Every structure is written in C-alpha cells, then in structure tokens.
mmCIF file of C-alpha atoms in Angstrom:
data_model
loop_
_atom_site.group_PDB
_atom_site.id
_atom_site.type_symbol
_atom_site.label_atom_id
_atom_site.label_comp_id
_atom_site.label_asym_id
_atom_site.label_seq_id
_atom_site.Cartn_x
_atom_site.Cartn_y
_atom_site.Cartn_z
ATOM 1 C CA UNK A 1 0.734 6.269 -21.988
ATOM 2 C CA UNK A 2 2.111 3.138 -23.733
ATOM 3 C CA UNK A 3 5.409 2.027 -22.260
ATOM 4 C CA UNK A 4 7.049 2.241 -25.694
ATOM 5 C CA UNK A 5 6.207 5.959 -25.839
ATOM 6 C CA UNK A 6 7.507 6.545 -22.316
ATOM 7 C CA UNK A 7 10.678 4.635 -23.180
ATOM 8 C CA UNK A 8 11.322 6.964 -26.085
ATOM 9 C CA UNK A 9 11.348 9.936 -23.751
ATOM 10 C CA UNK A 10 13.771 8.638 -21.127
ATOM 11 C CA UNK A 11 17.340 7.358 -21.613
ATOM 12 C CA UNK A 12 17.557 3.747 -20.537
ATOM 13 C CA UNK A 13 13.824 3.542 -19.954
ATOM 14 C CA UNK A 14 13.234 0.969 -22.714
ATOM 15 C CA UNK A 15 14.576 -1.918 -20.650
ATOM 16 C CA UNK A 16 12.561 -0.741 -17.648
ATOM 17 C CA UNK A 17 9.443 -0.670 -19.790
ATOM 18 C CA UNK A 18 10.085 -4.175 -21.042
ATOM 19 C CA UNK A 19 10.642 -5.441 -17.495
ATOM 20 C CA UNK A 20 7.459 -3.755 -16.328
ATOM 21 C CA UNK A 21 5.504 -5.282 -19.225
ATOM 22 C CA UNK A 22 6.854 -8.687 -18.228
ATOM 23 C CA UNK A 23 5.787 -8.020 -14.652
ATOM 24 C CA UNK A 24 2.321 -6.989 -15.820
ATOM 25 C CA UNK A 25 2.037 -10.131 -17.925
ATOM 26 C CA UNK A 26 3.187 -12.198 -14.957
ATOM 27 C CA UNK A 27 0.551 -10.517 -12.804
ATOM 28 C CA UNK A 28 -2.097 -11.355 -15.379
ATOM 29 C CA UNK A 29 -1.021 -15.006 -15.484
ATOM 30 C CA UNK A 30 -1.065 -15.141 -11.697
ATOM 31 C CA UNK A 31 -4.543 -13.644 -11.544
ATOM 32 C CA UNK A 32 -5.848 -16.117 -14.091
ATOM 33 C CA UNK A 33 -4.378 -18.888 -11.972
ATOM 34 C CA UNK A 34 -5.878 -17.722 -8.717
ATOM 35 C CA UNK A 35 -9.327 -17.270 -10.221
ATOM 36 C CA UNK A 36 -9.135 -20.865 -11.385
ATOM 37 C CA UNK A 37 -8.471 -22.090 -7.867
ATOM 38 C CA UNK A 38 -10.913 -22.632 -5.043
ATOM 39 C CA UNK A 39 -10.857 -19.770 -2.554
ATOM 40 C CA UNK A 40 -9.739 -20.507 0.980
ATOM 41 C CA UNK A 41 -11.878 -20.087 4.029
ATOM 42 C CA UNK A 42 -10.140 -16.856 5.028
ATOM 43 C CA UNK A 43 -7.968 -16.003 7.988
ATOM 44 C CA UNK A 44 -9.241 -16.727 11.451
ATOM 45 C CA UNK A 45 -11.302 -13.922 12.908
ATOM 46 C CA UNK A 46 -9.599 -11.874 15.609
ATOM 47 C CA UNK A 47 -10.991 -9.741 18.396
ATOM 48 C CA UNK A 48 -12.374 -6.439 17.164
ATOM 49 C CA UNK A 49 -10.010 -3.581 17.874
ATOM 50 C CA UNK A 50 -11.220 -0.362 19.537
ATOM 51 C CA UNK A 51 -10.864 3.024 17.892
ATOM 52 C CA UNK A 52 -9.128 4.437 20.986
ATOM 53 C CA UNK A 53 -7.306 3.004 23.988
ATOM 54 C CA UNK A 54 -5.115 -0.094 24.469
ATOM 55 C CA UNK A 55 -4.825 -2.389 21.472
ATOM 56 C CA UNK A 56 -5.892 -6.013 21.719
ATOM 57 C CA UNK A 57 -3.731 -7.618 19.045
ATOM 58 C CA UNK A 58 -0.459 -7.151 20.971
ATOM 59 C CA UNK A 59 0.713 -5.576 24.246
ATOM 60 C CA UNK A 60 2.358 -2.173 24.169
ATOM 61 C CA UNK A 61 0.230 -0.671 21.386
ATOM 62 C CA UNK A 62 -2.528 1.888 21.746
ATOM 63 C CA UNK A 63 -5.129 3.471 19.491
ATOM 64 C CA UNK A 64 -5.769 7.169 19.163
ATOM 65 C CA UNK A 65 -6.979 9.915 16.869
ATOM 66 C CA UNK A 66 -5.426 13.212 15.892
ATOM 67 C CA UNK A 67 -7.332 16.032 14.211
ATOM 68 C CA UNK A 68 -5.901 17.408 10.963
ATOM 69 C CA UNK A 69 -7.284 19.299 7.983
ATOM 70 C CA UNK A 70 -10.088 17.144 6.606
ATOM 71 C CA UNK A 71 -10.917 15.388 9.874
ATOM 72 C CA UNK A 72 -9.465 13.058 12.489
ATOM 73 C CA UNK A 73 -6.885 10.432 11.492
ATOM 74 C CA UNK A 74 -6.930 7.160 13.421
ATOM 75 C CA UNK A 75 -3.567 5.671 14.367
ATOM 76 C CA UNK A 76 -2.079 2.759 16.297
ATOM 77 C CA UNK A 77 1.296 3.356 17.948
ATOM 78 C CA UNK A 78 3.777 1.275 19.910
ATOM 79 C CA UNK A 79 7.459 0.538 20.445
ATOM 80 C CA UNK A 80 10.368 2.957 20.760
ATOM 81 C CA UNK A 81 13.197 4.250 18.640
ATOM 82 C CA UNK A 82 13.191 5.781 15.148
ATOM 83 C CA UNK A 83 9.703 6.174 13.724
ATOM 84 C CA UNK A 84 8.341 4.023 10.906
ATOM 85 C CA UNK A 85 4.939 4.841 9.400
ATOM 86 C CA UNK A 86 2.829 2.051 7.901
ATOM 87 C CA UNK A 87 0.380 3.000 5.121
ATOM 88 C CA UNK A 88 -2.177 0.373 4.120
ATOM 89 C CA UNK A 89 -3.747 -0.396 0.756
ATOM 90 C CA UNK A 90 -7.275 -0.782 -0.583
ATOM 91 C CA UNK A 91 -9.518 -2.534 0.367
ATOM 92 C CA UNK A 92 -7.800 -2.813 3.729
ATOM 93 C CA UNK A 93 -7.104 -0.774 6.853
ATOM 94 C CA UNK A 94 -4.270 -0.534 9.394
ATOM 95 C CA UNK A 95 -5.239 -4.092 10.398
ATOM 96 C CA UNK A 96 -3.133 -5.519 7.574
ATOM 97 C CA UNK A 97 0.034 -4.590 9.491
ATOM 98 C CA UNK A 98 -0.728 -6.544 12.668
ATOM 99 C CA UNK A 99 1.585 -9.465 11.805
ATOM 100 C CA UNK A 100 4.561 -7.086 11.414
ATOM 101 C CA UNK A 101 4.011 -4.480 14.095
ATOM 102 C CA UNK A 102 5.302 -6.327 17.200
ATOM 103 C CA UNK A 103 8.458 -7.338 15.354
ATOM 104 C CA UNK A 104 9.170 -3.829 14.055
ATOM 105 C CA UNK A 105 8.411 -2.332 17.477
ATOM 106 C CA UNK A 106 11.478 -4.048 18.936
ATOM 107 C CA UNK A 107 13.648 -1.323 17.394
ATOM 108 C CA UNK A 108 11.233 1.343 16.172
ATOM 109 C CA UNK A 109 8.300 3.458 17.124
ATOM 110 C CA UNK A 110 5.661 1.949 14.860
ATOM 111 C CA UNK A 111 2.782 4.149 13.666
ATOM 112 C CA UNK A 112 0.065 2.517 11.572
ATOM 113 C CA UNK A 113 -2.635 4.866 10.320
ATOM 114 C CA UNK A 114 -6.001 4.479 8.671
ATOM 115 C CA UNK A 115 -5.910 6.580 5.527
ATOM 116 C CA UNK A 116 -8.445 9.440 5.597
ATOM 117 C CA UNK A 117 -11.934 8.139 4.844
ATOM 118 C CA UNK A 118 -11.046 4.523 5.623
ATOM 119 C CA UNK A 119 -11.037 2.393 8.760
ATOM 120 C CA UNK A 120 -11.666 4.555 11.809
ATOM 121 C CA UNK A 121 -10.439 7.812 10.276
ATOM 122 C CA UNK A 122 -12.913 10.578 9.454
ATOM 123 C CA UNK A 123 -14.310 10.798 5.922
ATOM 124 C CA UNK A 124 -13.121 14.044 4.281
ATOM 125 C CA UNK A 125 -15.445 15.957 1.974
ATOM 126 C CA UNK A 126 -12.725 15.981 -0.683
ATOM 127 C CA UNK A 127 -8.985 15.902 -1.234
ATOM 128 C CA UNK A 128 -8.422 12.270 -2.214
ATOM 129 C CA UNK A 129 -5.525 13.071 -4.529
ATOM 130 C CA UNK A 130 -2.356 11.609 -3.078
ATOM 131 C CA UNK A 131 -0.584 14.924 -2.529
ATOM 132 C CA UNK A 132 -3.393 16.131 -0.252
ATOM 133 C CA UNK A 133 -3.633 12.739 1.452
ATOM 134 C CA UNK A 134 0.116 12.664 2.074
ATOM 135 C CA UNK A 135 0.007 16.124 3.634
ATOM 136 C CA UNK A 136 -2.855 15.082 5.920
ATOM 137 C CA UNK A 137 -1.096 11.944 7.119
ATOM 138 C CA UNK A 138 2.176 13.831 7.508
ATOM 139 C CA UNK A 139 0.390 16.420 9.628
ATOM 140 C CA UNK A 140 -1.036 13.677 11.834
ATOM 141 C CA UNK A 141 2.386 12.086 12.340
ATOM 142 C CA UNK A 142 4.018 15.425 13.108
ATOM 143 C CA UNK A 143 1.323 16.175 15.670
ATOM 144 C CA UNK A 144 2.261 12.905 17.338
ATOM 145 C CA UNK A 145 5.754 14.346 17.702
ATOM 146 C CA UNK A 146 7.634 12.756 14.782
ATOM 147 C CA UNK A 147 9.198 14.882 12.035
ATOM 148 C CA UNK A 148 11.587 12.294 10.593
ATOM 149 C CA UNK A 149 10.275 8.878 9.555
ATOM 150 C CA UNK A 150 10.739 5.826 7.404
ATOM 151 C CA UNK A 151 7.645 4.729 5.485
ATOM 152 C CA UNK A 152 6.409 1.268 4.555
ATOM 153 C CA UNK A 153 3.493 1.348 2.138
ATOM 154 C CA UNK A 154 1.350 -1.250 0.411
ATOM 155 C CA UNK A 155 -0.835 -0.732 -2.659
ATOM 156 C CA UNK A 156 -2.677 2.589 -2.180
ATOM 157 C CA UNK A 157 -0.249 3.403 0.642
ATOM 158 C CA UNK A 158 2.598 3.402 -1.896
ATOM 159 C CA UNK A 159 0.846 6.103 -3.894
ATOM 160 C CA UNK A 160 0.536 8.248 -0.752
ATOM 161 C CA UNK A 161 4.102 7.630 0.426
ATOM 162 C CA UNK A 162 5.660 8.812 -2.829
ATOM 163 C CA UNK A 163 4.553 12.492 -2.790
ATOM 164 C CA UNK A 164 5.294 12.630 0.950
ATOM 165 C CA UNK A 165 8.893 11.577 0.310
ATOM 166 C CA UNK A 166 9.190 13.643 -2.873
ATOM 167 C CA UNK A 167 7.864 16.880 -1.403
ATOM 168 C CA UNK A 168 9.533 16.519 2.032
ATOM 169 C CA UNK A 169 12.717 14.555 1.294
ATOM 170 C CA UNK A 170 14.509 15.806 4.400
ATOM 171 C CA UNK A 171 11.852 14.176 6.579
ATOM 172 C CA UNK A 172 11.774 10.677 5.036
ATOM 173 C CA UNK A 173 14.758 8.404 5.624
ATOM 174 C CA UNK A 174 13.719 5.277 3.708
ATOM 175 C CA UNK A 175 10.827 3.926 1.645
ATOM 176 C CA UNK A 176 9.735 0.285 1.475
ATOM 177 C CA UNK A 177 7.117 0.118 -1.277
ATOM 178 C CA UNK A 178 5.034 -3.031 -1.674
ATOM 179 C CA UNK A 179 3.017 -4.248 -4.637
ATOM 180 C CA UNK A 180 2.132 -1.299 -6.831
ATOM 181 C CA UNK A 181 3.848 0.787 -9.482
ATOM 182 C CA UNK A 182 3.316 4.537 -9.448
ATOM 183 C CA UNK A 183 0.572 6.450 -11.212
ATOM 184 C CA UNK A 184 2.099 7.842 -14.371
ATOM 185 C CA UNK A 185 4.961 5.355 -14.229
ATOM 186 C CA UNK A 186 3.385 1.985 -14.829
ATOM 187 C CA UNK A 187 0.160 1.760 -12.838
ATOM 188 C CA UNK A 188 -1.940 2.515 -15.911
ATOM 189 C CA UNK A 189 -0.553 -0.592 -17.607
ATOM 190 C CA UNK A 190 -2.442 -2.666 -15.025
ATOM 191 C CA UNK A 191 -5.907 -1.293 -15.725
ATOM 192 C CA UNK A 192 -6.605 -4.116 -18.134
ATOM 193 C CA UNK A 193 -5.554 -6.812 -15.642
ATOM 194 C CA UNK A 194 -8.600 -6.350 -13.405
ATOM 195 C CA UNK A 195 -11.900 -4.568 -14.051
ATOM 196 C CA UNK A 196 -11.954 -3.169 -10.513
ATOM 197 C CA UNK A 197 -9.683 -0.274 -11.582
ATOM 198 C CA UNK A 198 -12.173 1.157 -14.074
ATOM 199 C CA UNK A 199 -15.137 0.299 -11.874
ATOM 200 C CA UNK A 200 -13.733 2.167 -8.861
ATOM 201 C CA UNK A 201 -12.765 5.122 -11.057
ATOM 202 C CA UNK A 202 -16.252 5.458 -12.518
ATOM 203 C CA UNK A 203 -17.929 8.806 -11.773
ATOM 204 C CA UNK A 204 -20.136 9.041 -8.703
ATOM 205 C CA UNK A 205 -22.647 7.653 -8.051
ATOM 206 C CA UNK A 206 -22.176 4.731 -10.492
ATOM 207 C CA UNK A 207 -20.248 2.317 -8.246
ATOM 208 C CA UNK A 208 -22.068 3.597 -5.175
ATOM 209 C CA UNK A 209 -25.437 2.576 -6.645
ATOM 210 C CA UNK A 210 -24.252 -0.701 -8.129
ATOM 211 C CA UNK A 211 -22.443 -1.993 -5.041
ATOM 212 C CA UNK A 212 -24.580 -2.381 -1.924
ATOM 213 C CA UNK A 213 -23.888 -3.917 1.464
ATOM 214 C CA UNK A 214 -24.878 -7.416 0.358
ATOM 215 C CA UNK A 215 -22.221 -7.279 -2.378
ATOM 216 C CA UNK A 216 -19.252 -6.368 -0.183
ATOM 217 C CA UNK A 217 -17.958 -9.872 0.498
ATOM 218 C CA UNK A 218 -18.380 -10.922 -3.144
ATOM 219 C CA UNK A 219 -16.567 -7.895 -4.552
ATOM 220 C CA UNK A 220 -13.819 -7.616 -1.959
ATOM 221 C CA UNK A 221 -13.484 -11.384 -1.926
ATOM 222 C CA UNK A 222 -12.516 -11.179 -5.600
ATOM 223 C CA UNK A 223 -9.827 -8.642 -4.715
ATOM 224 C CA UNK A 224 -8.478 -10.813 -1.898
ATOM 225 C CA UNK A 225 -8.263 -13.709 -4.323
ATOM 226 C CA UNK A 226 -5.307 -11.847 -5.813
ATOM 227 C CA UNK A 227 -3.423 -13.528 -2.969
ATOM 228 C CA UNK A 228 -1.356 -16.684 -3.369
ATOM 229 C CA UNK A 229 -2.143 -17.857 0.171
ATOM 230 C CA UNK A 230 -5.871 -17.234 0.202
ATOM 231 C CA UNK A 231 -6.319 -18.215 3.848
ATOM 232 C CA UNK A 232 -3.803 -15.604 5.054
ATOM 233 C CA UNK A 233 -5.935 -12.481 4.603
ATOM 234 C CA UNK A 234 -8.358 -11.591 7.428
ATOM 235 C CA UNK A 235 -11.213 -11.031 4.999
ATOM 236 C CA UNK A 236 -14.003 -10.744 7.551
ATOM 237 C CA UNK A 237 -12.349 -7.765 9.247
ATOM 238 C CA UNK A 238 -12.137 -5.934 5.937
ATOM 239 C CA UNK A 239 -15.684 -6.827 4.978
ATOM 240 C CA UNK A 240 -16.781 -5.153 8.229
ATOM 241 C CA UNK A 241 -14.543 -2.159 7.570
ATOM 242 C CA UNK A 242 -16.170 -1.534 4.177
ATOM 243 C CA UNK A 243 -19.724 -2.294 5.203
ATOM 244 C CA UNK A 244 -20.271 1.467 5.572
ATOM 245 C CA UNK A 245 -21.196 2.986 2.173
ATOM 246 C CA UNK A 246 -19.260 6.159 3.085
ATOM 247 C CA UNK A 247 -16.065 4.108 3.434
ATOM 248 C CA UNK A 248 -16.650 2.416 0.121
ATOM 249 C CA UNK A 249 -17.214 5.770 -1.539
ATOM 250 C CA UNK A 250 -13.994 7.114 -0.020
ATOM 251 C CA UNK A 251 -12.190 4.159 -1.574
ATOM 252 C CA UNK A 252 -13.655 4.994 -4.967
ATOM 253 C CA UNK A 253 -12.560 8.601 -4.565
ATOM 254 C CA UNK A 254 -8.956 7.506 -4.142
ATOM 255 C CA UNK A 255 -9.215 5.690 -7.475
ATOM 256 C CA UNK A 256 -11.009 8.590 -9.153
ATOM 257 C CA UNK A 257 -7.975 10.745 -8.339
ATOM 258 C CA UNK A 258 -5.516 8.425 -10.150
ATOM 259 C CA UNK A 259 -5.468 10.509 -13.334
ATOM 260 C CA UNK A 260 -4.660 13.693 -11.400
ATOM 261 C CA UNK A 261 -2.044 11.783 -9.406
ATOM 262 C CA UNK A 262 -0.376 10.628 -12.625
ATOM 263 C CA UNK A 263 -0.199 14.178 -13.972
ATOM 264 C CA UNK A 264 1.263 15.463 -10.719
ATOM 265 C CA UNK A 265 3.816 12.646 -10.567
ATOM 266 C CA UNK A 266 4.995 13.219 -14.137
ATOM 267 C CA UNK A 267 5.163 16.985 -13.635
ATOM 268 C CA UNK A 268 7.376 16.534 -10.574
ATOM 269 C CA UNK A 269 9.471 13.566 -11.688
ATOM 270 C CA UNK A 270 12.598 15.731 -11.848
ATOM 271 C CA UNK A 271 12.512 15.864 -8.041
ATOM 272 C CA UNK A 272 14.176 12.481 -7.805
ATOM 273 C CA UNK A 273 13.976 10.683 -4.489
ATOM 274 C CA UNK A 274 17.312 10.837 -2.656
ATOM 275 C CA UNK A 275 16.555 8.215 -0.013
ATOM 276 C CA UNK A 276 16.926 4.428 -0.455
ATOM 277 C CA UNK A 277 13.820 2.781 -1.905
ATOM 278 C CA UNK A 278 12.948 -0.891 -1.552
ATOM 279 C CA UNK A 279 10.609 -2.081 -4.314
ATOM 280 C CA UNK A 280 8.861 -5.272 -3.160
ATOM 281 C CA UNK A 281 6.693 -7.408 -5.408
ATOM 282 C CA UNK A 282 5.087 -10.741 -4.659
ATOM 283 C CA UNK A 283 6.505 -13.817 -6.369
ATOM 284 C CA UNK A 284 3.079 -14.558 -7.825
ATOM 285 C CA UNK A 285 2.158 -10.952 -8.530
ATOM 286 C CA UNK A 286 4.218 -7.910 -9.585
ATOM 287 C CA UNK A 287 7.693 -9.303 -8.840
ATOM 288 C CA UNK A 288 10.360 -6.787 -9.977
ATOM 289 C CA UNK A 289 7.766 -4.423 -11.490
ATOM 290 C CA UNK A 290 7.535 -2.243 -8.369
ATOM 291 C CA UNK A 291 11.252 -1.497 -8.346
ATOM 292 C CA UNK A 292 11.222 -0.900 -12.122
ATOM 293 C CA UNK A 293 8.558 1.767 -11.663
ATOM 294 C CA UNK A 294 10.445 3.564 -8.895
ATOM 295 C CA UNK A 295 13.693 3.614 -10.868
ATOM 296 C CA UNK A 296 12.047 6.247 -13.029
ATOM 297 C CA UNK A 297 11.793 8.644 -10.053
ATOM 298 C CA UNK A 298 14.532 7.557 -7.605
ATOM 299 C CA UNK A 299 18.294 7.041 -7.647
ATOM 300 C CA UNK A 300 18.774 4.252 -5.074
ATOM 301 C CA UNK A 301 16.255 1.459 -5.708
ATOM 302 C CA UNK A 302 16.639 -2.157 -4.586
ATOM 303 C CA UNK A 303 14.558 -5.001 -6.042
ATOM 304 C CA UNK A 304 12.962 -7.590 -3.769
ATOM 305 C CA UNK A 305 10.702 -10.447 -4.835
ATOM 306 C CA UNK A 306 8.787 -11.772 -1.824
ATOM 307 C CA UNK A 307 8.560 -15.572 -1.979
ATOM 308 C CA UNK A 308 5.291 -17.500 -1.608
ATOM 309 C CA UNK A 309 3.246 -14.309 -1.937
ATOM 310 C CA UNK A 310 0.658 -12.771 -4.205
ATOM 311 C CA UNK A 311 -0.521 -9.187 -3.805
ATOM 312 C CA UNK A 312 -0.929 -9.147 -0.007
ATOM 313 C CA UNK A 313 2.695 -9.744 0.985
ATOM 314 C CA UNK A 314 2.587 -8.530 4.632
ATOM 315 C CA UNK A 315 -0.198 -10.988 5.451
ATOM 316 C CA UNK A 316 0.789 -13.823 3.135
ATOM 317 C CA UNK A 317 4.435 -13.990 4.212
ATOM 318 C CA UNK A 318 4.766 -11.924 7.395
ATOM 319 C CA UNK A 319 8.004 -13.644 8.458
ATOM 320 C CA UNK A 320 9.765 -12.632 5.271
ATOM 321 C CA UNK A 321 8.260 -9.143 5.360
ATOM 322 C CA UNK A 322 9.279 -8.542 8.983
ATOM 323 C CA UNK A 323 12.824 -9.795 8.370
ATOM 324 C CA UNK A 324 13.178 -7.766 5.172
ATOM 325 C CA UNK A 325 11.813 -4.560 6.686
ATOM 326 C CA UNK A 326 14.005 -4.932 9.788
ATOM 327 C CA UNK A 327 17.099 -5.291 7.623
ATOM 328 C CA UNK A 328 16.220 -2.406 5.345
ATOM 329 C CA UNK A 329 15.308 -0.081 8.190
ATOM 330 C CA UNK A 330 18.648 -0.779 9.832
ATOM 331 C CA UNK A 331 17.455 -2.661 12.893
ATOM 332 C CA UNK A 332 19.540 -5.680 11.940
ATOM 333 C CA UNK A 333 23.045 -5.744 10.569
ATOM 334 C CA UNK A 334 25.418 -8.325 9.175
ATOM 335 C CA UNK A 335 24.901 -11.000 6.571
ATOM 336 C CA UNK A 336 21.242 -11.611 5.725
ATOM 337 C CA UNK A 337 20.177 -14.976 7.177
ATOM 338 C CA UNK A 338 18.577 -16.156 3.900
ATOM 339 C CA UNK A 339 19.518 -15.493 0.261
ATOM 340 C CA UNK A 340 16.112 -13.995 -0.590
ATOM 341 C CA UNK A 341 16.797 -11.236 1.956
ATOM 342 C CA UNK A 342 20.044 -10.069 0.322
ATOM 343 C CA UNK A 343 18.472 -7.024 -1.349
ATOM 344 C CA UNK A 344 16.783 -5.989 1.900
ATOM 345 C CA UNK A 345 20.081 -5.198 3.648
ATOM 346 C CA UNK A 346 20.907 -1.485 3.971
#
C-alpha cells in the first residue's frame, strides 16, 4: 500500500509516512554508498559453538534445546534476574548477540534463541508466518520457566516479537526493535531498495534451485555489505550457518510469509501495544524509520538512531547497543552518560 493511501486512513499518519519515506530514501542512499565501497575482510573467526553444553564465547552461558510444536528450539542462556529474549534477524543466528550478552547478563537472565528452521533449531515443515513463529518461541521460553520477558529483536526478529507482544501483552514488559519496520506498516516500502526481498519471496523452488552452496558467500556477503562497519560482522560463521540448503529454504519461507504477516498485522492493529517500545535504526540505514513504523501500532514509542552503524547495529556498535539496552531495560538509572543515549532511558 502506498504511504499516501495509508496516511489518508489514519489521523496524523501523513507525517509518519513522510518520515518513513525519508528513512527509506536514506536507506537507499546508504546502500548505494556501501556498494560503491570496497568490502572489508570480515570479522575475525571465533571458536565454533556447540549446540548443547557450556558456551565458549563467554563464561556462565550454556546451550540447550527445548521441544515445542514444530520441533526443537535451540537456545543459549546465562545471567540472572528479569528475563530478556534476543531474537536474531536474517541471514544470521543467535551468534549476532554475542557482543551484548555478557553485558546484559549482569542484570538479566539472557535467552538468545535460534528462530525455528535456522541455526541449530529444528526445521519445521510449515508455519513460518510470524504469529506461529512467535507462539513457538514463546512456548520454548515458557518451558524454560519464564512467563514474563522483555524482548530485543533485530530484522526478522522484530517481525516475530511484534505478534508475541500484541497477542500476549501481559507477558512482555518492553520491546527494543532494531532495524526493520513492520509488515503492513512500512516494510513493503523497502522492497525496491534491495532485490533480495523479491528473490527470497519467490515461490519454491525458484530461489532454492538458483542459489547453491557455492553462492552462499556471494549472496550473503551482499547482504552483510548493508553494514557501515563491514569488518564488524562475523560473516564466516553465518556462511557456515546457511551452508545447509534446508536452512536457506527456511529463510525463504519466512520471507514468503510476509504478505500474510502484513494482513494479520493490519487486521489486529487496533490491539495497540501497551508496553514501551524502543525503535532503533542505524545512522547509515533506517534511522528514525523503525520508530515511525511502530507508532502506528503502539502508544509509547521512543526513537533512537544508533551512531556509526548500518543495518547490523548490535555487531557494528555493540558498546552503544549494550548501553542503550541496559538503560531501556532498567538495569541502569540516572542521567544517560552520552547524549545519544537519552532516548534509551526508561
């Protein structure tokens, strides 16, 4: 739906639409810039993590799996205190959260999951719409003993976090949403920015037959070039994670469900989110566009622009992301130590 048409249907939505268009244009300019630059060598390779048992990236964390409808969900857990769930984006896995997890674990029980079908989670036969995915991840977290959580999501993880919070508002205390607008409320405006949207949404088996194992680093490397700090993303770990054709197909299925997600989101938009929402966009990517999208479905939305970051904020600027999340989640109080953190304070 064109933003002008959406604006005509919602009081005050015209200015939001204009801001989102500006954010989309800014994203396009940023993408043109990054494609004109030489790609970095990639983040340093780290030790491969197990699927179960003690984690290697930091002490005090452990891997496990919990069986839910659709198959086992892989998780990494550590720390103590109120629970915060970390939901990764595509084409990544829970690994993207490693720079933040030890910091957040000082005051929280941190639970990072691999979304169903990705990473070390089982590949479901179906159910890649975000309502079903949210219910599966929620079931996994509840089986771990947590029925009240804050959620931090990036990219695809944002799209899963929203129906979780919308449909179970009494169980979600806060949302920190990074680098994507919602389906039905702005995401469609980005389809022309990068061809990967339409490619991933193509009916099976079109992308499955076009993309083979030898193409993984080329294709995903293009996606990771949406970063501002190209050397910050641990590309090799993600190339390994998507070397399995079944994992790649699961990723496509998430995209193929975008149209159904948009319809569901619009049909349920009257269920406005009651909890505080932090909309975080990278300085060189979506900027205020994330918050503008969420203002259409939530009442308490704060805008944060992450400095020195493109699309992959948690890896490109982990110090800022850890400080911002800690403030927003209530682990730190008082005056924010830096002006760019002002909107992160609870």
